[in-house]
mmCIF file of C-alpha atoms in Angstrom:
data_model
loop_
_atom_site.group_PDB
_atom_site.id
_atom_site.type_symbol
_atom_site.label_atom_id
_atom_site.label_comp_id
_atom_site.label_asym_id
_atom_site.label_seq_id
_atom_site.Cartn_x
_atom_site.Cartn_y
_atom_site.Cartn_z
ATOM 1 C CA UNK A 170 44.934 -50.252 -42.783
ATOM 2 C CA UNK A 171 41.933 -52.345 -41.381
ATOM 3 C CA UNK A 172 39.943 -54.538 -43.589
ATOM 4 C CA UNK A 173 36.912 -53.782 -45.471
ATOM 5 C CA UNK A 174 33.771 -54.489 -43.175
ATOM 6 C CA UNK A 175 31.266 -56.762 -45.076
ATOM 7 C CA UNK A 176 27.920 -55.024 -45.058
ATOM 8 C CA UNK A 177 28.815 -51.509 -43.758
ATOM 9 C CA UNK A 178 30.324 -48.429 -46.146
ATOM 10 C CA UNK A 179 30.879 -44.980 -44.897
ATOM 11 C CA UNK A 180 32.056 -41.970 -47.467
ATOM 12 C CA UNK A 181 33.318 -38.714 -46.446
ATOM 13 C CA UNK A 182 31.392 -36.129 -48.172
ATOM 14 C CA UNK A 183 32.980 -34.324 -51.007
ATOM 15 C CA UNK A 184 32.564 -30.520 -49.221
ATOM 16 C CA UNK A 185 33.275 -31.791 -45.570
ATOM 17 C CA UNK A 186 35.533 -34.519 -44.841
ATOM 18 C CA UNK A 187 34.024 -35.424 -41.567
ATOM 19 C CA UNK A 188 30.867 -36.132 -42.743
ATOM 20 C CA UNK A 189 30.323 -39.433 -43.593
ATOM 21 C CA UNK A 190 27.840 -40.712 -45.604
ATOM 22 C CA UNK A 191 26.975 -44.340 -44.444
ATOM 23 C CA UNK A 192 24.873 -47.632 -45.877
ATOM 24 C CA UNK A 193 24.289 -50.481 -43.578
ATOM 25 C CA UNK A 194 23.083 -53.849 -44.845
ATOM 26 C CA UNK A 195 20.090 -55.474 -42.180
ATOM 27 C CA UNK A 196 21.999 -58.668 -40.693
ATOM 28 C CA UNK A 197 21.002 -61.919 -41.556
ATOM 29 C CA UNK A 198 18.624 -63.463 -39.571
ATOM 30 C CA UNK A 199 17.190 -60.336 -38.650
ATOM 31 C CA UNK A 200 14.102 -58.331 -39.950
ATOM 32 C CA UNK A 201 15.970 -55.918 -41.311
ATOM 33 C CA UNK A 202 17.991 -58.611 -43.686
ATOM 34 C CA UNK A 203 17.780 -57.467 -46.959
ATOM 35 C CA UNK A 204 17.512 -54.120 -46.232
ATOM 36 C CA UNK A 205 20.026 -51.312 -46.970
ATOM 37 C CA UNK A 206 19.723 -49.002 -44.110
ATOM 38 C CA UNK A 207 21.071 -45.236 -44.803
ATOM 39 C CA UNK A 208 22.909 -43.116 -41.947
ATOM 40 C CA UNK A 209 25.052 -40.151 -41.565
ATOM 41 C CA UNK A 210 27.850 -39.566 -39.148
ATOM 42 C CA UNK A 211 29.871 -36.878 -38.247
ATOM 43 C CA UNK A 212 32.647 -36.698 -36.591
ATOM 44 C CA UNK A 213 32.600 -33.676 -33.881
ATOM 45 C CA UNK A 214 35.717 -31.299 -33.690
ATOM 46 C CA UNK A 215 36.946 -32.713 -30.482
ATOM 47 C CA UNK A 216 36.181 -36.481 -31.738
ATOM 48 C CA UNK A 217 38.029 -38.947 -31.202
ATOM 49 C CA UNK A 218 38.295 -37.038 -27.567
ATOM 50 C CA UNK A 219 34.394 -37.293 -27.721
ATOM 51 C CA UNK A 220 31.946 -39.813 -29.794
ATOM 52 C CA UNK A 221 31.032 -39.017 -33.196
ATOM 53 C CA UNK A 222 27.058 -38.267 -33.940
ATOM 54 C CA UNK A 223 25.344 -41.168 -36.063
ATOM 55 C CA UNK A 224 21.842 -41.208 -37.051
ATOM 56 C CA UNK A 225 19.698 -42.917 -39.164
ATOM 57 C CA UNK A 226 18.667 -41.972 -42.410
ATOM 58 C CA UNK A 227 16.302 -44.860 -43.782
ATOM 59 C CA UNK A 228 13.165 -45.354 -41.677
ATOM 60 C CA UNK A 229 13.341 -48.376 -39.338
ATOM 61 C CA UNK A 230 11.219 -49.992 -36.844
ATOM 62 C CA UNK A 231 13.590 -50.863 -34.037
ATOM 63 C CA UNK A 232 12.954 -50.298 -30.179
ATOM 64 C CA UNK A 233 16.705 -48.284 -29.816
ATOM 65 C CA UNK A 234 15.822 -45.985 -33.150
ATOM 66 C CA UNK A 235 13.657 -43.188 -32.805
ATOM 67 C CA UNK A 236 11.408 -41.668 -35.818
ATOM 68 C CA UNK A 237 14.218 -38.718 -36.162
ATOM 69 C CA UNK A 238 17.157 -42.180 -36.333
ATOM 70 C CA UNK A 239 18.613 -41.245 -33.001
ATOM 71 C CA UNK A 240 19.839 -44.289 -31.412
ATOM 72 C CA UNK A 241 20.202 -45.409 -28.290
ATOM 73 C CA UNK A 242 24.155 -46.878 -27.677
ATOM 74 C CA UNK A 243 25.875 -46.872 -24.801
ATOM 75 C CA UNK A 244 29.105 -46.510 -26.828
ATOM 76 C CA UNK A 245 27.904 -43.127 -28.650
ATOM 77 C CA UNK A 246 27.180 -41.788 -25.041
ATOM 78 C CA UNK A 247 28.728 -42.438 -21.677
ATOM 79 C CA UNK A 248 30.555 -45.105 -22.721
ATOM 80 C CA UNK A 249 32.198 -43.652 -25.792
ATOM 81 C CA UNK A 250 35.827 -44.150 -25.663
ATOM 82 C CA UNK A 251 38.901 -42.966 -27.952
ATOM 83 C CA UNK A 252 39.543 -46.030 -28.552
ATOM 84 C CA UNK A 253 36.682 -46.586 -30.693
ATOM 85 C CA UNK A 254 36.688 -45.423 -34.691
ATOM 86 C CA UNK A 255 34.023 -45.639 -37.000
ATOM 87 C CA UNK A 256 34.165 -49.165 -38.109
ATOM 88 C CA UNK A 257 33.708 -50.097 -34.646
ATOM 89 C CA UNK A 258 30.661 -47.737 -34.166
ATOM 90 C CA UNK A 259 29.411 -49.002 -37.108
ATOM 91 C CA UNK A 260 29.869 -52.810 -36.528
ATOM 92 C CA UNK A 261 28.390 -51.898 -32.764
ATOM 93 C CA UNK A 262 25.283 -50.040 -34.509
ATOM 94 C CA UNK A 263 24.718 -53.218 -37.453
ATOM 95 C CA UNK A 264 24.995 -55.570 -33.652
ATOM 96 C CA UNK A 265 22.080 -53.257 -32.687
ATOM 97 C CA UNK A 266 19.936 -54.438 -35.989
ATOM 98 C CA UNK A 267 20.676 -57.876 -34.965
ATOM 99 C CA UNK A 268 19.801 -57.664 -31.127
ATOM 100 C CA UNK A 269 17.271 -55.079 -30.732
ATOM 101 C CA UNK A 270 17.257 -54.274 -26.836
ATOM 102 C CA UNK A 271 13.404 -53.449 -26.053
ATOM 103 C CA UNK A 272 14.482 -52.894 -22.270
ATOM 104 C CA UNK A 273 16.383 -49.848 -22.788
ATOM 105 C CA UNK A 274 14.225 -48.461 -25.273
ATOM 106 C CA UNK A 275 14.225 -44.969 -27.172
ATOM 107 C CA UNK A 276 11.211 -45.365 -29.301
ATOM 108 C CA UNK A 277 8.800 -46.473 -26.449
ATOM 109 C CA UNK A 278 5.774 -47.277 -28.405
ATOM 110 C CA UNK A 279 8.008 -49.605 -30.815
ATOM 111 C CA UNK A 280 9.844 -51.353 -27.866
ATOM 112 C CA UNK A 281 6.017 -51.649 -25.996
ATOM 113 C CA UNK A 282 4.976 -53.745 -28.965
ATOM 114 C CA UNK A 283 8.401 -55.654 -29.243
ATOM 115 C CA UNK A 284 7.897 -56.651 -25.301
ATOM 116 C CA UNK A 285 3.970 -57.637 -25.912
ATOM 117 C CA UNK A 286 4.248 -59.280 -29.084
ATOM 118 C CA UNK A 287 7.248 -59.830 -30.345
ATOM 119 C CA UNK A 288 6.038 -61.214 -33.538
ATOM 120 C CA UNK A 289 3.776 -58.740 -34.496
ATOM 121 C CA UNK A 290 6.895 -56.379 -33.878
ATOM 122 C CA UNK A 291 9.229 -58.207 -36.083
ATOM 123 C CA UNK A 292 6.465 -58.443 -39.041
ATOM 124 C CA UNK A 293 6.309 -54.539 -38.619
ATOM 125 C CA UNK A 294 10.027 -54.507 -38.742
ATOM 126 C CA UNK A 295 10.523 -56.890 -41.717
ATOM 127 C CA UNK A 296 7.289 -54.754 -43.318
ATOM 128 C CA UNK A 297 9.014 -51.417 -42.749
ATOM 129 C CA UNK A 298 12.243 -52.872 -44.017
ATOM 130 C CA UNK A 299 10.782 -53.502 -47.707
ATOM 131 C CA UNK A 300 8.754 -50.322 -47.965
ATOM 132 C CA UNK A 301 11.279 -47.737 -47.077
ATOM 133 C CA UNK A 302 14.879 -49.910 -47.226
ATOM 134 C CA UNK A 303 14.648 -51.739 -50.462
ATOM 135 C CA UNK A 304 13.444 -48.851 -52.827
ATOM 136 C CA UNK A 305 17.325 -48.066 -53.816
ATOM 137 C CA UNK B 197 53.920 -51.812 -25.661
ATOM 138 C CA UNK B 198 51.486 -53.557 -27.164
ATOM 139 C CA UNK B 199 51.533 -52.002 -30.927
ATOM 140 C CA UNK B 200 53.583 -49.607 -32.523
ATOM 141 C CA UNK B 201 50.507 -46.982 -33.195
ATOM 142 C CA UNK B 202 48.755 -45.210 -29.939
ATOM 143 C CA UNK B 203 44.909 -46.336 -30.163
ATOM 144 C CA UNK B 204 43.710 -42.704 -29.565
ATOM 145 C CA UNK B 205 45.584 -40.776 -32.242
ATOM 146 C CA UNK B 206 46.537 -44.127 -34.605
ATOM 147 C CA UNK B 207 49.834 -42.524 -35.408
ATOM 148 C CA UNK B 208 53.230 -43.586 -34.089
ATOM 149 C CA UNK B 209 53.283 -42.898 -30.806
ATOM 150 C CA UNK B 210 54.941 -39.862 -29.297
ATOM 151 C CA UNK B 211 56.216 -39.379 -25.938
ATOM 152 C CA UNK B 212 54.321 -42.641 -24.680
ATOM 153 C CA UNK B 213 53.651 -43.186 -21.656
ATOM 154 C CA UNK B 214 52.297 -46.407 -19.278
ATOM 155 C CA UNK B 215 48.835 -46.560 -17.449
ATOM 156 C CA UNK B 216 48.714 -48.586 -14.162
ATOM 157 C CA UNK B 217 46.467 -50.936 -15.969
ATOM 158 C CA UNK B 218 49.090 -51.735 -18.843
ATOM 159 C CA UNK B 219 47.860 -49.578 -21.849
ATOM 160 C CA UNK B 220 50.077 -47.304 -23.888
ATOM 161 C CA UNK B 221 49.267 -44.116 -25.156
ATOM 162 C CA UNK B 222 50.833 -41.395 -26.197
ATOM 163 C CA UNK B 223 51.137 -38.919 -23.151
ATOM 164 C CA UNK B 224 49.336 -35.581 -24.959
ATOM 165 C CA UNK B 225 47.146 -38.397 -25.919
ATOM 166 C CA UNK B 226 45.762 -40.270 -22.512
ATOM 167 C CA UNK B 227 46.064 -36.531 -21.016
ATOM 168 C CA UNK B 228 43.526 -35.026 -24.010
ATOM 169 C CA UNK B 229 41.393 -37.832 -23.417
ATOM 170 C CA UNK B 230 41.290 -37.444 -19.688
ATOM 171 C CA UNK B 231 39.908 -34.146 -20.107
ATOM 172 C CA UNK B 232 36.728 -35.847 -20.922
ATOM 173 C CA UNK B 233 37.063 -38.796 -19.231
ATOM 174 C CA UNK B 234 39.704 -39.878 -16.879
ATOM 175 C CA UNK B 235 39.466 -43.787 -17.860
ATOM 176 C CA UNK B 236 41.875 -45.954 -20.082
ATOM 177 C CA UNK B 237 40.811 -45.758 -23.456
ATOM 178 C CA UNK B 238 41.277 -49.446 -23.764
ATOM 179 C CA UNK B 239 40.262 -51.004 -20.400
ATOM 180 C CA UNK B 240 37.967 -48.349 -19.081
ATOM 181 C CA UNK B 241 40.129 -48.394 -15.536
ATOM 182 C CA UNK B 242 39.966 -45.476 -14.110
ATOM 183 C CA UNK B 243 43.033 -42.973 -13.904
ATOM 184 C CA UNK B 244 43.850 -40.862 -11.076
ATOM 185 C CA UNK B 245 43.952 -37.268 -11.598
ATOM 186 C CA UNK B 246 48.140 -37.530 -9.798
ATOM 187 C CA UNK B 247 49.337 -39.464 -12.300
ATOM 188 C CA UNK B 248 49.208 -36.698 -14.718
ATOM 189 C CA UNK B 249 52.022 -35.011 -12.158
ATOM 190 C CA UNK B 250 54.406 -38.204 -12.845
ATOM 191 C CA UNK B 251 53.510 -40.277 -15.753
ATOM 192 C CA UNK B 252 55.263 -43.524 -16.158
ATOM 193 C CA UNK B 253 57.192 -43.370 -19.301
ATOM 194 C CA UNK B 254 57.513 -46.006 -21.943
ATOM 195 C CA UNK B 255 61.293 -45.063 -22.449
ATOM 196 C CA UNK B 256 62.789 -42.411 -20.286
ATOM 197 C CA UNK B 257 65.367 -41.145 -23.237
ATOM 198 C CA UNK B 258 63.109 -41.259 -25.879
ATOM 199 C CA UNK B 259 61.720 -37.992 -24.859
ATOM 200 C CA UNK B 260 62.232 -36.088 -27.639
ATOM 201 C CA UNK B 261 61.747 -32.234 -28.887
ATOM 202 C CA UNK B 262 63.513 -31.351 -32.241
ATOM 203 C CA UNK B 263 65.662 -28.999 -33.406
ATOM 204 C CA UNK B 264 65.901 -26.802 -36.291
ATOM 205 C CA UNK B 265 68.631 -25.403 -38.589
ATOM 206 C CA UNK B 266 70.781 -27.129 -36.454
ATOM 207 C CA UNK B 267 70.002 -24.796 -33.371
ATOM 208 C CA UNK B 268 66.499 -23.633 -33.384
ATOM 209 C CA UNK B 269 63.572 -25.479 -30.861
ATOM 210 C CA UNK B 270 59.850 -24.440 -30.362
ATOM 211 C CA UNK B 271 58.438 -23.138 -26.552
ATOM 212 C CA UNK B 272 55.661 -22.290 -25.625
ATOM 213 C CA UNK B 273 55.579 -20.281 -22.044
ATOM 214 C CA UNK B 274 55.142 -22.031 -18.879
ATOM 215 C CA UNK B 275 54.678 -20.812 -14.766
ATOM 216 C CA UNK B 276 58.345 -19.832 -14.370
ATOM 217 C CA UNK B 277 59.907 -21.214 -17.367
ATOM 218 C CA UNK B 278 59.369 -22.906 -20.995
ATOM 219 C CA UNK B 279 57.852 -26.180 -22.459
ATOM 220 C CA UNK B 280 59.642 -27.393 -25.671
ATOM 221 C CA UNK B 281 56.680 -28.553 -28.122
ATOM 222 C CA UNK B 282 56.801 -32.375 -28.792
ATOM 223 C CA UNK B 283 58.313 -33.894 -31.634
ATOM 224 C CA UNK B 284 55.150 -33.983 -33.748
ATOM 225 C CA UNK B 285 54.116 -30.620 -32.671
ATOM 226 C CA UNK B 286 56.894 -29.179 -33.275
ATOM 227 C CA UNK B 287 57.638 -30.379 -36.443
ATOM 228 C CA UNK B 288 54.216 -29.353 -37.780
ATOM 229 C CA UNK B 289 54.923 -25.911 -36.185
ATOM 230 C CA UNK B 290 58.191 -25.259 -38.130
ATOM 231 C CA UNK B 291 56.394 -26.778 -41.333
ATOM 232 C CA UNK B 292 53.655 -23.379 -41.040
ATOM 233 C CA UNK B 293 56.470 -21.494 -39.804
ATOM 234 C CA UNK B 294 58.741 -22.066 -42.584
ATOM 235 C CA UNK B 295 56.148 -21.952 -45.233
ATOM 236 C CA UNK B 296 55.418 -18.432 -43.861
ATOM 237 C CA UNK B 297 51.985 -18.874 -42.745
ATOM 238 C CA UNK B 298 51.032 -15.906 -40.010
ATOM 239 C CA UNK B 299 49.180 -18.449 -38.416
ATOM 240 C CA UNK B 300 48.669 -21.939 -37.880
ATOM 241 C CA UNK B 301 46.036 -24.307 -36.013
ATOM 242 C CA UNK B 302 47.409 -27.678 -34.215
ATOM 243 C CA UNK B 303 45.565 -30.104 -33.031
ATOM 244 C CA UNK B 304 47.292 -30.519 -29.270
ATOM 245 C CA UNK B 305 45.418 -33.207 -26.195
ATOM 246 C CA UNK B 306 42.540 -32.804 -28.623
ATOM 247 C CA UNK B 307 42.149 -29.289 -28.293
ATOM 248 C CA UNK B 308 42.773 -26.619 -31.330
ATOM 249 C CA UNK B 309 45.149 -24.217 -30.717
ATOM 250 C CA UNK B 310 45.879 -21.176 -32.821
ATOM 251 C CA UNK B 311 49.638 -20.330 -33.497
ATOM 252 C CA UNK B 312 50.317 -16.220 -34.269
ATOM 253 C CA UNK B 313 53.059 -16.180 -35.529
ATOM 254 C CA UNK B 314 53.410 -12.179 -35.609
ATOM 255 C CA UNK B 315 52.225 -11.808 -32.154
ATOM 256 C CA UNK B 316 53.989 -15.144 -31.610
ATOM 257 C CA UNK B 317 50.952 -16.595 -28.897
ATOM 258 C CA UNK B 318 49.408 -19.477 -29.161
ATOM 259 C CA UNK B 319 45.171 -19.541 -27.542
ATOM 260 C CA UNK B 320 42.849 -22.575 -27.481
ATOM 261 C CA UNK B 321 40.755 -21.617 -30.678
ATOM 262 C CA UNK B 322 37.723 -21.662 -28.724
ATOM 263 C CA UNK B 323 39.264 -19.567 -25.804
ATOM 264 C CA UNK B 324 41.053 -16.656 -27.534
ATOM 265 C CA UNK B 325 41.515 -14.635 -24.561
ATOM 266 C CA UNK B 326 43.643 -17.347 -22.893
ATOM 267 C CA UNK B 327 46.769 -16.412 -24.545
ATOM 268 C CA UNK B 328 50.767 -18.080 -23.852
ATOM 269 C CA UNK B 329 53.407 -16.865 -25.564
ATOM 270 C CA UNK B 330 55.379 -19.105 -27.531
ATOM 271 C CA UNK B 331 59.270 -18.240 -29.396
ATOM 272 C CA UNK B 332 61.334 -20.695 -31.464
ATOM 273 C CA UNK B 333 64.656 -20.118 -29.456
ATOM 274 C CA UNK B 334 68.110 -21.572 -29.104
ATOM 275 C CA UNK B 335 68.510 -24.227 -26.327
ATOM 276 C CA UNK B 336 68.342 -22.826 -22.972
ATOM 277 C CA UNK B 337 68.622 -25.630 -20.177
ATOM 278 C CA UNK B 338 68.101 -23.152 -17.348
ATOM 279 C CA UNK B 339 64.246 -21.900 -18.508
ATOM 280 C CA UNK B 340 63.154 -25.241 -20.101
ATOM 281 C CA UNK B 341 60.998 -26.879 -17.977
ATOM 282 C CA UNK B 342 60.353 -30.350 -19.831
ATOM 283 C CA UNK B 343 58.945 -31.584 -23.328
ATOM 284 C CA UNK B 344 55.155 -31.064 -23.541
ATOM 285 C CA UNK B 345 54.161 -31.681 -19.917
ATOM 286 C CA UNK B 346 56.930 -33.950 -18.875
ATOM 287 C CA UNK B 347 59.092 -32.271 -16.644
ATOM 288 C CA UNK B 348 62.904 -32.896 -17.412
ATOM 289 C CA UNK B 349 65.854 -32.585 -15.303
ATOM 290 C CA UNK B 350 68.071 -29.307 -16.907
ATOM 291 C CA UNK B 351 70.508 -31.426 -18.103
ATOM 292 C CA UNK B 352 69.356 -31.192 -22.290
ATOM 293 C CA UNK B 353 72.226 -31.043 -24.444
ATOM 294 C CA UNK B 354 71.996 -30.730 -28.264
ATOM 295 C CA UNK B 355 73.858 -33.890 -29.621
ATOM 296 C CA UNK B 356 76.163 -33.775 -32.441
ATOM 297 C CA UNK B 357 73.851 -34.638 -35.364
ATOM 298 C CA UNK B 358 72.234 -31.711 -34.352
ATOM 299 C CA UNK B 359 68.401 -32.583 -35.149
ATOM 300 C CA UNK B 360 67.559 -34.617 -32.020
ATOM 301 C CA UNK B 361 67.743 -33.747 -28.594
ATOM 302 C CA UNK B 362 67.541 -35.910 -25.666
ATOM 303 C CA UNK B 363 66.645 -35.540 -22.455
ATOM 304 C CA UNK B 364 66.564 -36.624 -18.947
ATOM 305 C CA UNK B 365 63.176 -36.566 -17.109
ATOM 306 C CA UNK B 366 62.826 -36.400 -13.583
ATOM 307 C CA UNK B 367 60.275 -37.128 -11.051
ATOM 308 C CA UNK B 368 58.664 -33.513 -10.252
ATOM 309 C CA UNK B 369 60.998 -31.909 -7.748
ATOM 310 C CA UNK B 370 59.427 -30.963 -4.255
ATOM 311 C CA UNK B 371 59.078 -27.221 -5.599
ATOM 312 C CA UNK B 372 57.602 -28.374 -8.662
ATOM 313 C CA UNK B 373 54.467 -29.389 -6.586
ATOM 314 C CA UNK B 374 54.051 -26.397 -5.151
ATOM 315 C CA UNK B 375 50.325 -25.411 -6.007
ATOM 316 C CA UNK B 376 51.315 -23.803 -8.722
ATOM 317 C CA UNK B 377 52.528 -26.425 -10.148
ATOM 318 C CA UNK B 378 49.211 -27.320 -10.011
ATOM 319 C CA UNK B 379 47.562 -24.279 -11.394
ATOM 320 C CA UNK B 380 49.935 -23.964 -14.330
ATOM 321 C CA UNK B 381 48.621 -27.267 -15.616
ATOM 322 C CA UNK B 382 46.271 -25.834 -18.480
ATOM 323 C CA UNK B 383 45.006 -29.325 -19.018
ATOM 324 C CA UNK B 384 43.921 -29.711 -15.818
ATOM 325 C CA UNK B 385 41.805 -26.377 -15.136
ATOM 326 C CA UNK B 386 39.631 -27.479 -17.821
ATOM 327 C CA UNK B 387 38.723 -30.253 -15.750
ATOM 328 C CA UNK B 388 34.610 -28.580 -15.669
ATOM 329 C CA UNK B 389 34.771 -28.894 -19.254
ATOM 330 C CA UNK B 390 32.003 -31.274 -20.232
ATOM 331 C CA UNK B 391 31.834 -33.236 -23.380
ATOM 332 C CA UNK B 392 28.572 -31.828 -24.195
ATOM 333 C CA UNK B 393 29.992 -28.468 -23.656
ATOM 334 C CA UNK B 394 32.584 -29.377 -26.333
ATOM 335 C CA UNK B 395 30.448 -31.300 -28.973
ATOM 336 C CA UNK B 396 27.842 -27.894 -28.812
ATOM 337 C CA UNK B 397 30.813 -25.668 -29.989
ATOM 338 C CA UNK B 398 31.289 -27.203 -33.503
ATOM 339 C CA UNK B 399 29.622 -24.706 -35.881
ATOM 340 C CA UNK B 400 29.414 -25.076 -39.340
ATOM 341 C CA UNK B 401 31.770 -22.190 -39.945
ATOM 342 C CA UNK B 402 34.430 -23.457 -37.214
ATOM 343 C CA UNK B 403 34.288 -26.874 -39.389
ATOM 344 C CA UNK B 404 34.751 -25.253 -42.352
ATOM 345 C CA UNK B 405 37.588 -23.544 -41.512
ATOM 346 C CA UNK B 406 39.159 -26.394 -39.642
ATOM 347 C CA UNK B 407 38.457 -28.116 -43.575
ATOM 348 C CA UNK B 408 40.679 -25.200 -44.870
ATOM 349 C CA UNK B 409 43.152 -25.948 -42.583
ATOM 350 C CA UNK B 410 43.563 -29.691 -43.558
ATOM 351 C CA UNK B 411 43.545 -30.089 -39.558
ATOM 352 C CA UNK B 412 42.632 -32.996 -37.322
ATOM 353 C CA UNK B 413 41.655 -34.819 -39.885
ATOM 354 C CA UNK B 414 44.690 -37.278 -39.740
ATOM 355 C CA UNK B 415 42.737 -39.882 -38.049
ATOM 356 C CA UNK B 416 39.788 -39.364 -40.319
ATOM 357 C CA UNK B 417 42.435 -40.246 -43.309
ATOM 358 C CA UNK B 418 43.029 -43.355 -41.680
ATOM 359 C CA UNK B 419 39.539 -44.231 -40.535
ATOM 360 C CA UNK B 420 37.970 -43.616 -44.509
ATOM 361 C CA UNK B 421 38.577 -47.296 -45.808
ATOM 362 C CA UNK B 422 36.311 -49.550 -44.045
#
């Protein structure tokens, strides 16, 4: 049985076992520190054959997250493998938080202001982080 | 092998088989997975779609199907002969069977397959029309083509203990290439089967029932404490 991963929970829902219902802690040293970032995943009938679906919850300001929490990772898409499990999804997604990756953006108009002014960006992020991540 | 659970279905491993690049999975395993995506799970090297026809096995007598009431095995109908069900399969098979379920649903190369056991027929859940019959049969060396995709040489013999049966397997024999061979491979005609062709099937309802079932949701068991 793998160890407990600092920072990261996921639940299966009491009516549907593979829906999870997932909190991420923001990283240290990131804008999103402090935070405690909501998400659901579910796990697709033909998963662990294909990658389960993960999106955010909790409103963030991140240049891979999209208003609806889609992300953008390689690892949920073309490079999903059956290897993976959800605790490596999960650490790969909480990486994400720490290394936002403007130059493969989903939400363009958040990675635009990451690549023109990076602190501005992070201020939003760290901004949005209190108002919508640190109500709970 | 480098741990004693397969990495795609994190339970012991059954049948396993070798990948040129090292990495040992179980065989329905690798072969499930290559339905999507015909790289190692592991490495990402890429697998040729002929080594499905000869897989190098982990341990050439460990191939195992198992036996019931000290005579009884599972088939399911092949091109010109039977498959015995694997050893997890089939035990999970004779679990529904003796519990006297009509039906059961298996998890098998990650697809779901339906098990009537009145009609006795198993059918991809998804693809009910594509029927095989199936019987739970003495031993019968002459029809039985192999264990679950590995082909066998007929030379199965029940051993005395009467609840394991070994077998031989054999490099495919020059008439078991014949393109039927080929065509008889379910796995492979599904080869045009996308992922997103799969992921769009889950409905609510098909979950639910899969819920019922208590199905494919062995991994999940082990994936719930992180």
């Amino acid at each position: 049985m793998a160890e407990p991963v600092p920072g990261i929970s996921a639940i299966p829902d009491e009516s549907n076992a593979r829906y999870f219902h997932v909190v991420v802690a923001g990283p240290e040293g990131s804008p999103f520190e402090g935070g405690v970032f909501k998400l659901e995943l579910f796990l697709p009938e033909e998963y662990p054959m294909s990658a389960p679906k993960v999106r955010f919850m909790t409103k963030i300001y991140h240049p891979n997250i999209d208003k609806l929490g889609r992300i953008c990772l390689d690892i949920l898409k073309d490079k999903w493998s059956p290897a993976l499990q959800i605790r490596t999804v999960l650490l790969s997604i909480q990486a994400l938080l720490s290394a936002p990756n403007p130059d493969d953006p989903l939400a363009n108009d958040v990675a635009e202001q990451w690549k023109i002014n990076e602190g501005e960006a992070i201020k939003t992020a760290r901004e949005w982080t209190r108002l919508y991540a640190m109500s709970g | 092998m480098e741990s004693e659970l397969c990495s795609i279905c994190l339970q012991k491993f059954v049948n396993p088989v070798r990948l040129p690049c090292d990495h040992t999975f179980c065989f329905l395993c690798v072969k499930g997975a290559a339905n999507v995506n015909k790289r190692c799970a592991i490495c990402r090297q890429e697998i040729a779609d002929s080594y499905f026809d000869n897989p190098t096995l982990v341990d050439e007598t460990a191939i195992e199907a198992p036996v019931f009431d000290d005579q009884f095995q599972w088939f399911y109908e092949g091109r010109n002969g039977w498959w015995l069900y694997d050893k997890r399969t089939g035990e999970e098979l004779e679990t529904a069977f003796k519990s006297g379920e009509k039906r059961c649903e298996l998890l098998i190369a990650g697809y779901v397959y339906v098990i009537d056991f009145d009609a006795m027929l198993q059918y991809r859940r998804n693809e009910p029309h594509r029927k095989r019959r199936v019987k739970r049969d003495l031993p019968d060396s002459a029809s039985t083509k192999g264990v679950a995709g590995i082909r066998i040489l007929n030379t199965m013999d029940v051993d005395a203990s009467g609840d394991q049966q070994k077998a031989t397997p054999s490099a495919p024999s020059p008439s078991d290439l014949s393109p039927q061979s080929a065509e008889e491979n379910e796995e492979s005609e599904r080869k045009n089967e996308t992922a997103e062709n799969a992921a769009t099937r889950a409905t609510d309802e098909q979950l639910s029932s899969l819920l019922t079932n208590a199905l494919n949701l062995r991994r999940t068991y082990h994936e719930t404490y992180l």
